[in-house]
Amino acid sequence: MSRRKVVRALFLLVALGFGVWAVASQWTAVADGFTRLSWAELAGSLAAVLGALVAGMLMWRALLADLGSPLAFTDASKIFFVGQLGKYIPGSVWPMLAQMEMGRDHGIPRPRSAAAFFLTYPIYLGTGLLVAVVTLPVLAGQSVARYAWLLLLVPVVAAALHPKVVNGVIAFGLRKLRRPPLERPLTRRGVLVACGWALAGWAAYGAHLALLVHGVGADGPSAAILSFGAFALAWCLGFVFVIAPAGAGVREVAMVAALAPVLDRPAATAAVLCSRLIVSVGDLVCAGAAGLASRRAVRTRKEPVVRA
């Protein structure tokens, strides 16, 4: 076995270990919440999370294609989902390094892979803030007033996502790192397509939380709408407060606050903790499914063609 294969196998084992531990360590906290949810609500919530994760992968894939590296769905799924397991390993660089390493097998230059990885965050942030602004102010009111300062980021992120700004920042960074410039700059169409997939992801995440919120006792359209905004707000705050690993703690507090108009604190906390566990399970399911699909695709390509 080559050195690269050993390193990849070690990364996968460590990432899976931390991922499984993340799920297991949360079980005690969410066990009571799960008893209040039906199997249909749990299955629907997980299905929505899987849809959101696929939308995130398609956003990243669209960015890579716009930068000059189109990928087949199966190949993109393996690189993205297996690489994303690295977020469970302490340290924030592992997903990027894993995606860069696996991308080499498909001819993706490292700078291009890194650019696509980093661009997903401001796109998620900008679209997430948009979802929160549309859904929360009227329904949540004072419960989220403390987070109003996030509105100041909306014009900043919108300006930062302009292709001229993005391409300028990437070019500056590559010059400082003494790396060659990107062969193809990011286009406006690429940004818009990526934003479209990001919004689809937020819709799926909102549906996932809405099912949990309904299961713990909140009914009506207001509860559903607040679920969309609550998840988006929580993610954006978790991203801004990068000192909290994966947004831990900050996200939960914000989500509970956003759900306050429709749920009391114990019920909201149960829904939020169940949400975090289901998202972790979704990460593991997507990585496993992508790995299996990639293996089957490789075997199919290697099978000899029998001609009549």
Short mmCIF file of C-alpha atoms in Angstrom, two decimals:
data_model
loop_
_atom_site.label_atom_id
_atom_site.label_comp_id
_atom_site.label_asym_id
_atom_site.label_seq_id
_atom_site.Cartn_x
_atom_site.Cartn_y
_atom_site.Cartn_z
CA MET A 1 0.00 0.00 0.00
CA SER A 2 1.39 3.38 -1.00
CA ARG A 3 2.07 6.12 1.51
CA ARG A 4 -0.80 8.22 0.17
CA LYS A 5 -3.25 5.36 0.67
CA VAL A 6 -2.02 4.81 4.21
CA VAL A 7 -2.45 8.50 5.06
CA ARG A 8 -5.94 8.53 3.55
CA ALA A 9 -6.98 5.40 5.39
CA LEU A 10 -5.65 6.85 8.65
CA PHE A 11 -7.54 10.11 8.07
CA LEU A 12 -10.75 8.22 7.37
CA LEU A 13 -10.42 6.07 10.48
CA VAL A 14 -9.68 9.06 12.72
CA ALA A 15 -12.46 11.16 11.20
CA LEU A 16 -14.99 8.33 11.49
CA GLY A 17 -13.90 7.73 15.06
CA PHE A 18 -14.44 11.36 16.02
CA GLY A 19 -17.71 11.45 14.07
CA VAL A 20 -19.11 8.37 15.80
CA TRP A 21 -17.93 9.74 19.14
CA ALA A 22 -19.71 13.04 18.41
CA VAL A 23 -22.96 11.13 17.85
CA ALA A 24 -22.55 8.83 20.84
CA SER A 25 -21.57 11.64 23.21
CA GLN A 26 -24.78 13.51 22.44
CA TRP A 27 -27.11 10.56 22.89
CA THR A 28 -27.68 10.97 26.63
CA ALA A 29 -28.62 14.62 26.18
CA VAL A 30 -31.11 13.94 23.39
CA ALA A 31 -32.63 10.63 24.52
CA ASP A 32 -35.55 12.33 26.27
CA GLY A 33 -36.19 14.54 23.27
CA PHE A 34 -36.29 11.58 20.90
CA THR A 35 -38.97 9.89 23.00
CA ARG A 36 -41.29 12.81 22.14
CA LEU A 37 -40.78 12.39 18.39
CA SER A 38 -42.50 9.90 16.11
CA TRP A 39 -40.56 7.68 13.72
CA ALA A 40 -42.09 9.59 10.81
CA GLU A 41 -40.83 12.90 12.20
CA LEU A 42 -37.35 11.48 12.81
CA ALA A 43 -37.16 9.90 9.36
CA GLY A 44 -38.45 13.06 7.68
CA SER A 45 -36.01 15.21 9.62
CA LEU A 46 -33.06 13.02 8.64
CA ALA A 47 -34.20 12.97 5.00
CA ALA A 48 -34.34 16.78 5.00
CA VAL A 49 -30.81 16.95 6.47
CA LEU A 50 -29.54 14.61 3.75
CA GLY A 51 -31.14 16.89 1.16
CA ALA A 52 -29.47 19.92 2.74
CA LEU A 53 -26.07 18.23 2.74
CA VAL A 54 -26.46 17.25 -0.93
CA ALA A 55 -27.36 20.87 -1.74
CA GLY A 56 -24.16 21.95 0.03
CA MET A 57 -22.16 19.51 -2.06
CA LEU A 58 -23.78 20.81 -5.25
CA MET A 59 -22.92 24.37 -4.22
CA TRP A 60 -19.26 23.42 -3.81
CA ARG A 61 -19.38 21.45 -7.08
CA ALA A 62 -20.82 24.47 -8.92
CA LEU A 63 -17.99 26.67 -7.64
CA LEU A 64 -15.37 24.15 -8.75
CA ALA A 65 -16.97 23.86 -12.20
CA ASP A 66 -17.02 27.64 -12.58
CA LEU A 67 -13.34 27.76 -11.63
CA GLY A 68 -12.53 25.15 -14.29
CA SER A 69 -12.86 21.73 -12.64
CA PRO A 70 -16.23 20.12 -13.44
CA LEU A 71 -16.83 16.86 -11.58
CA ALA A 72 -19.25 13.99 -12.00
CA PHE A 73 -21.85 13.76 -9.24
CA THR A 74 -20.35 10.58 -7.77
CA ASP A 75 -16.80 11.93 -7.72
CA ALA A 76 -17.89 15.25 -6.22
CA SER A 77 -19.90 13.46 -3.53
CA LYS A 78 -16.95 11.35 -2.44
CA ILE A 79 -14.51 14.26 -2.26
CA PHE A 80 -16.94 16.57 -0.49
CA PHE A 81 -18.64 14.25 1.99
CA VAL A 82 -15.61 12.21 2.98
CA GLY A 83 -13.59 15.42 3.28
CA GLN A 84 -16.28 17.00 5.45
CA LEU A 85 -15.76 14.31 8.08
CA GLY A 86 -12.55 16.16 8.86
CA LYS A 87 -14.56 18.84 10.68
CA TYR A 88 -14.98 16.40 13.58
CA ILE A 89 -11.21 16.21 14.05
CA PRO A 90 -9.88 19.00 16.31
CA GLY A 91 -8.56 21.79 14.11
CA SER A 92 -10.38 23.56 11.29
CA VAL A 93 -8.09 22.74 8.35
CA TRP A 94 -8.79 19.02 7.94
CA PRO A 95 -11.78 19.24 5.58
CA MET A 96 -9.87 21.53 3.22
CA LEU A 97 -6.73 19.38 3.29
CA ALA A 98 -8.75 16.21 2.68
CA GLN A 99 -10.62 17.74 -0.25
CA MET A 100 -7.40 19.06 -1.75
CA GLU A 101 -5.75 15.64 -1.46
CA MET A 102 -8.67 13.70 -2.95
CA GLY A 103 -9.17 16.34 -5.62
CA ARG A 104 -5.67 15.63 -6.96
CA ASP A 105 -6.96 12.27 -8.22
CA HIS A 106 -9.28 14.19 -10.54
CA GLY A 107 -6.77 16.76 -11.71
CA ILE A 108 -7.98 19.60 -9.48
CA PRO A 109 -5.11 22.01 -8.70
CA ARG A 110 -4.67 22.64 -4.99
CA PRO A 111 -5.28 26.43 -5.21
CA ARG A 112 -8.53 25.85 -7.09
CA SER A 113 -9.69 23.30 -4.55
CA ALA A 114 -8.83 25.61 -1.65
CA ALA A 115 -10.61 28.54 -3.33
CA ALA A 116 -13.82 26.54 -3.76
CA PHE A 117 -13.64 25.37 -0.15
CA PHE A 118 -13.23 28.85 1.31
CA LEU A 119 -15.88 30.39 -0.95
CA THR A 120 -18.58 28.12 0.47
CA TYR A 121 -18.43 29.94 3.82
CA PRO A 122 -19.22 33.52 2.73
CA ILE A 123 -21.92 32.16 0.42
CA TYR A 124 -23.49 30.23 3.28
CA LEU A 125 -23.13 33.28 5.51
CA GLY A 126 -24.70 35.70 3.04
CA THR A 127 -27.64 33.46 2.12
CA GLY A 128 -28.13 32.41 5.74
CA LEU A 129 -28.37 36.03 6.86
CA LEU A 130 -30.89 36.63 4.09
CA VAL A 131 -33.05 33.73 5.33
CA ALA A 132 -32.82 34.99 8.92
CA VAL A 133 -33.74 38.56 7.95
CA VAL A 134 -36.78 37.41 5.98
CA THR A 135 -38.15 35.02 8.61
CA LEU A 136 -37.24 36.26 12.10
CA PRO A 137 -37.78 39.99 12.77
CA VAL A 138 -41.59 40.00 12.64
CA LEU A 139 -42.25 36.63 14.30
CA ALA A 140 -39.38 36.36 16.79
CA GLY A 141 -39.36 40.00 17.92
CA GLN A 142 -37.46 40.72 21.10
CA SER A 143 -36.23 37.16 21.50
CA VAL A 144 -33.59 37.72 18.79
CA ALA A 145 -33.08 41.47 19.23
CA ARG A 146 -29.63 40.89 20.73
CA TYR A 147 -28.49 39.50 17.37
CA ALA A 148 -29.64 42.52 15.33
CA TRP A 149 -26.00 43.54 14.81
CA LEU A 150 -25.72 40.69 12.30
CA LEU A 151 -27.68 42.87 9.88
CA LEU A 152 -24.55 45.00 9.51
CA LEU A 153 -22.86 42.05 7.84
CA VAL A 154 -25.43 41.76 5.03
CA PRO A 155 -24.08 44.58 2.79
CA VAL A 156 -20.50 43.62 3.66
CA VAL A 157 -20.97 40.00 2.59
CA ALA A 158 -22.96 41.01 -0.49
CA ALA A 159 -20.13 43.27 -1.62
CA ALA A 160 -17.51 40.67 -0.77
CA LEU A 161 -19.23 38.10 -2.99
CA HIS A 162 -18.95 40.25 -6.12
CA PRO A 163 -16.76 38.29 -8.57
CA LYS A 164 -14.30 41.19 -8.97
CA VAL A 165 -13.75 41.30 -5.21
CA VAL A 166 -13.51 37.52 -4.87
CA ASN A 167 -11.07 37.17 -7.74
CA GLY A 168 -8.98 40.04 -6.41
CA VAL A 169 -8.73 38.53 -2.94
CA ILE A 170 -7.85 35.09 -4.34
CA ALA A 171 -5.19 36.57 -6.64
CA PHE A 172 -3.69 38.57 -3.75
CA GLY A 173 -3.57 35.50 -1.50
CA LEU A 174 -1.94 33.34 -4.16
CA ARG A 175 0.69 36.02 -4.82
CA LYS A 176 1.52 36.16 -1.12
CA LEU A 177 1.82 32.37 -1.07
CA ARG A 178 3.94 32.52 -4.23
CA ARG A 179 1.49 30.32 -6.09
CA PRO A 180 0.42 30.72 -9.72
CA PRO A 181 -2.89 32.54 -10.30
CA LEU A 182 -6.10 30.65 -10.99
CA GLU A 183 -6.51 29.67 -14.63
CA ARG A 184 -10.14 30.77 -14.66
CA PRO A 185 -11.69 33.51 -12.52
CA LEU A 186 -14.99 33.11 -10.74
CA THR A 187 -17.95 34.45 -12.73
CA ARG A 188 -21.20 36.08 -11.68
CA ARG A 189 -23.12 33.07 -12.95
CA GLY A 190 -21.01 30.78 -10.78
CA VAL A 191 -21.77 32.86 -7.68
CA LEU A 192 -25.50 32.95 -8.43
CA VAL A 193 -25.72 29.19 -9.03
CA ALA A 194 -23.83 28.53 -5.81
CA CYS A 195 -26.15 30.91 -3.91
CA GLY A 196 -29.15 29.08 -5.36
CA TRP A 197 -27.91 25.74 -4.01
CA ALA A 198 -27.15 27.38 -0.67
CA LEU A 199 -30.72 28.66 -0.40
CA ALA A 200 -32.01 25.20 -1.27
CA GLY A 201 -29.87 23.87 1.57
CA TRP A 202 -31.31 26.39 4.03
CA ALA A 203 -34.82 25.39 2.97
CA ALA A 204 -34.05 21.73 3.68
CA TYR A 205 -32.41 22.53 7.03
CA GLY A 206 -35.45 24.60 7.97
CA ALA A 207 -37.78 21.72 7.09
CA HIS A 208 -35.65 19.39 9.20
CA LEU A 209 -35.95 21.65 12.26
CA ALA A 210 -39.65 22.35 11.63
CA LEU A 211 -40.40 18.62 11.91
CA LEU A 212 -38.57 18.44 15.24
CA VAL A 213 -40.26 21.59 16.53
CA HIS A 214 -43.64 20.13 15.60
CA GLY A 215 -42.77 16.91 17.35
CA VAL A 216 -41.99 18.59 20.67
CA GLY A 217 -45.20 20.58 20.70
CA ALA A 218 -45.26 23.61 18.37
CA ASP A 219 -47.91 23.77 15.65
CA GLY A 220 -48.88 26.26 12.98
CA PRO A 221 -47.16 28.24 10.23
CA SER A 222 -45.35 30.52 12.68
CA ALA A 223 -43.46 27.57 14.18
CA ALA A 224 -42.44 26.36 10.73
CA ILE A 225 -41.27 29.81 9.57
CA LEU A 226 -39.32 30.39 12.77
CA SER A 227 -37.59 27.03 12.28
CA PHE A 228 -36.13 28.20 8.97
CA GLY A 229 -34.84 31.42 10.45
CA ALA A 230 -33.66 29.82 13.69
CA PHE A 231 -31.40 27.33 11.94
CA ALA A 232 -29.94 29.95 9.60
CA LEU A 233 -29.34 32.42 12.44
CA ALA A 234 -27.68 29.75 14.57
CA TRP A 235 -25.30 28.72 11.77
CA CYS A 236 -24.33 32.30 10.99
CA LEU A 237 -23.55 33.04 14.63
CA GLY A 238 -21.58 29.82 14.94
CA PHE A 239 -19.52 30.87 11.94
CA VAL A 240 -18.92 34.40 13.23
CA PHE A 241 -17.86 33.12 16.65
CA VAL A 242 -15.11 30.93 15.24
CA ILE A 243 -13.60 30.50 18.69
CA ALA A 244 -16.38 27.99 19.43
CA PRO A 245 -15.57 24.64 17.74
CA ALA A 246 -18.11 24.09 14.94
CA GLY A 247 -20.27 26.76 16.54
CA ALA A 248 -20.91 24.63 19.61
CA GLY A 249 -22.87 26.37 22.34
CA VAL A 250 -23.37 29.63 20.43
CA ARG A 251 -25.63 27.97 17.90
CA GLU A 252 -27.77 26.25 20.50
CA VAL A 253 -28.37 29.44 22.49
CA ALA A 254 -29.36 31.37 19.37
CA MET A 255 -31.67 28.64 18.12
CA VAL A 256 -33.46 28.36 21.44
CA ALA A 257 -33.90 32.15 21.53
CA ALA A 258 -35.35 32.22 18.01
CA LEU A 259 -37.84 29.48 18.89
CA ALA A 260 -38.94 31.17 22.14
CA PRO A 261 -42.22 32.55 20.70
CA VAL A 262 -43.51 29.03 20.00
CA LEU A 263 -41.69 26.76 22.50
CA ASP A 264 -40.70 26.97 26.15
CA ARG A 265 -37.01 26.59 26.92
CA PRO A 266 -36.99 22.84 27.79
CA ALA A 267 -38.90 21.91 24.62
CA ALA A 268 -36.80 24.20 22.43
CA THR A 269 -33.61 22.80 23.93
CA ALA A 270 -34.77 19.26 23.22
CA ALA A 271 -35.48 20.12 19.57
CA VAL A 272 -32.13 21.89 19.17
CA LEU A 273 -30.09 19.04 20.66
CA CYS A 274 -31.93 16.49 18.53
CA SER A 275 -31.19 18.66 15.50
CA ARG A 276 -27.46 18.68 16.20
CA LEU A 277 -27.38 14.89 16.54
CA ILE A 278 -29.38 14.30 13.37
CA VAL A 279 -27.06 16.58 11.38
CA SER A 280 -24.08 14.57 12.67
CA VAL A 281 -25.78 11.32 11.64
CA GLY A 282 -26.46 12.86 8.23
CA ASP A 283 -22.75 13.61 7.79
CA LEU A 284 -21.88 9.97 8.46
CA VAL A 285 -24.63 8.64 6.19
CA CYS A 286 -23.61 10.90 3.28
CA ALA A 287 -19.94 10.00 3.64
CA GLY A 288 -20.74 6.29 3.72
CA ALA A 289 -23.13 6.44 0.78
CA ALA A 290 -20.72 8.55 -1.29
CA GLY A 291 -17.86 6.15 -0.61
CA LEU A 292 -19.91 3.12 -1.64
CA ALA A 293 -21.21 4.84 -4.78
CA SER A 294 -17.67 5.83 -5.76
CA ARG A 295 -16.41 2.26 -5.35
CA ARG A 296 -19.21 0.92 -7.52
CA ALA A 297 -18.48 3.54 -10.18
CA VAL A 298 -14.79 2.57 -10.20
CA ARG A 299 -15.64 -1.12 -10.53
CA THR A 300 -18.05 -0.37 -13.38
CA ARG A 301 -15.37 1.58 -15.25
CA LYS A 302 -12.88 -1.27 -14.79
CA GLU A 303 -15.24 -4.01 -16.02
CA PRO A 304 -14.40 -5.12 -19.57
CA VAL A 305 -16.92 -4.28 -22.26
CA VAL A 306 -18.30 -7.43 -23.87
CA ARG A 307 -19.08 -6.92 -27.52
CA ALA A 308 -21.44 -9.18 -29.44
#
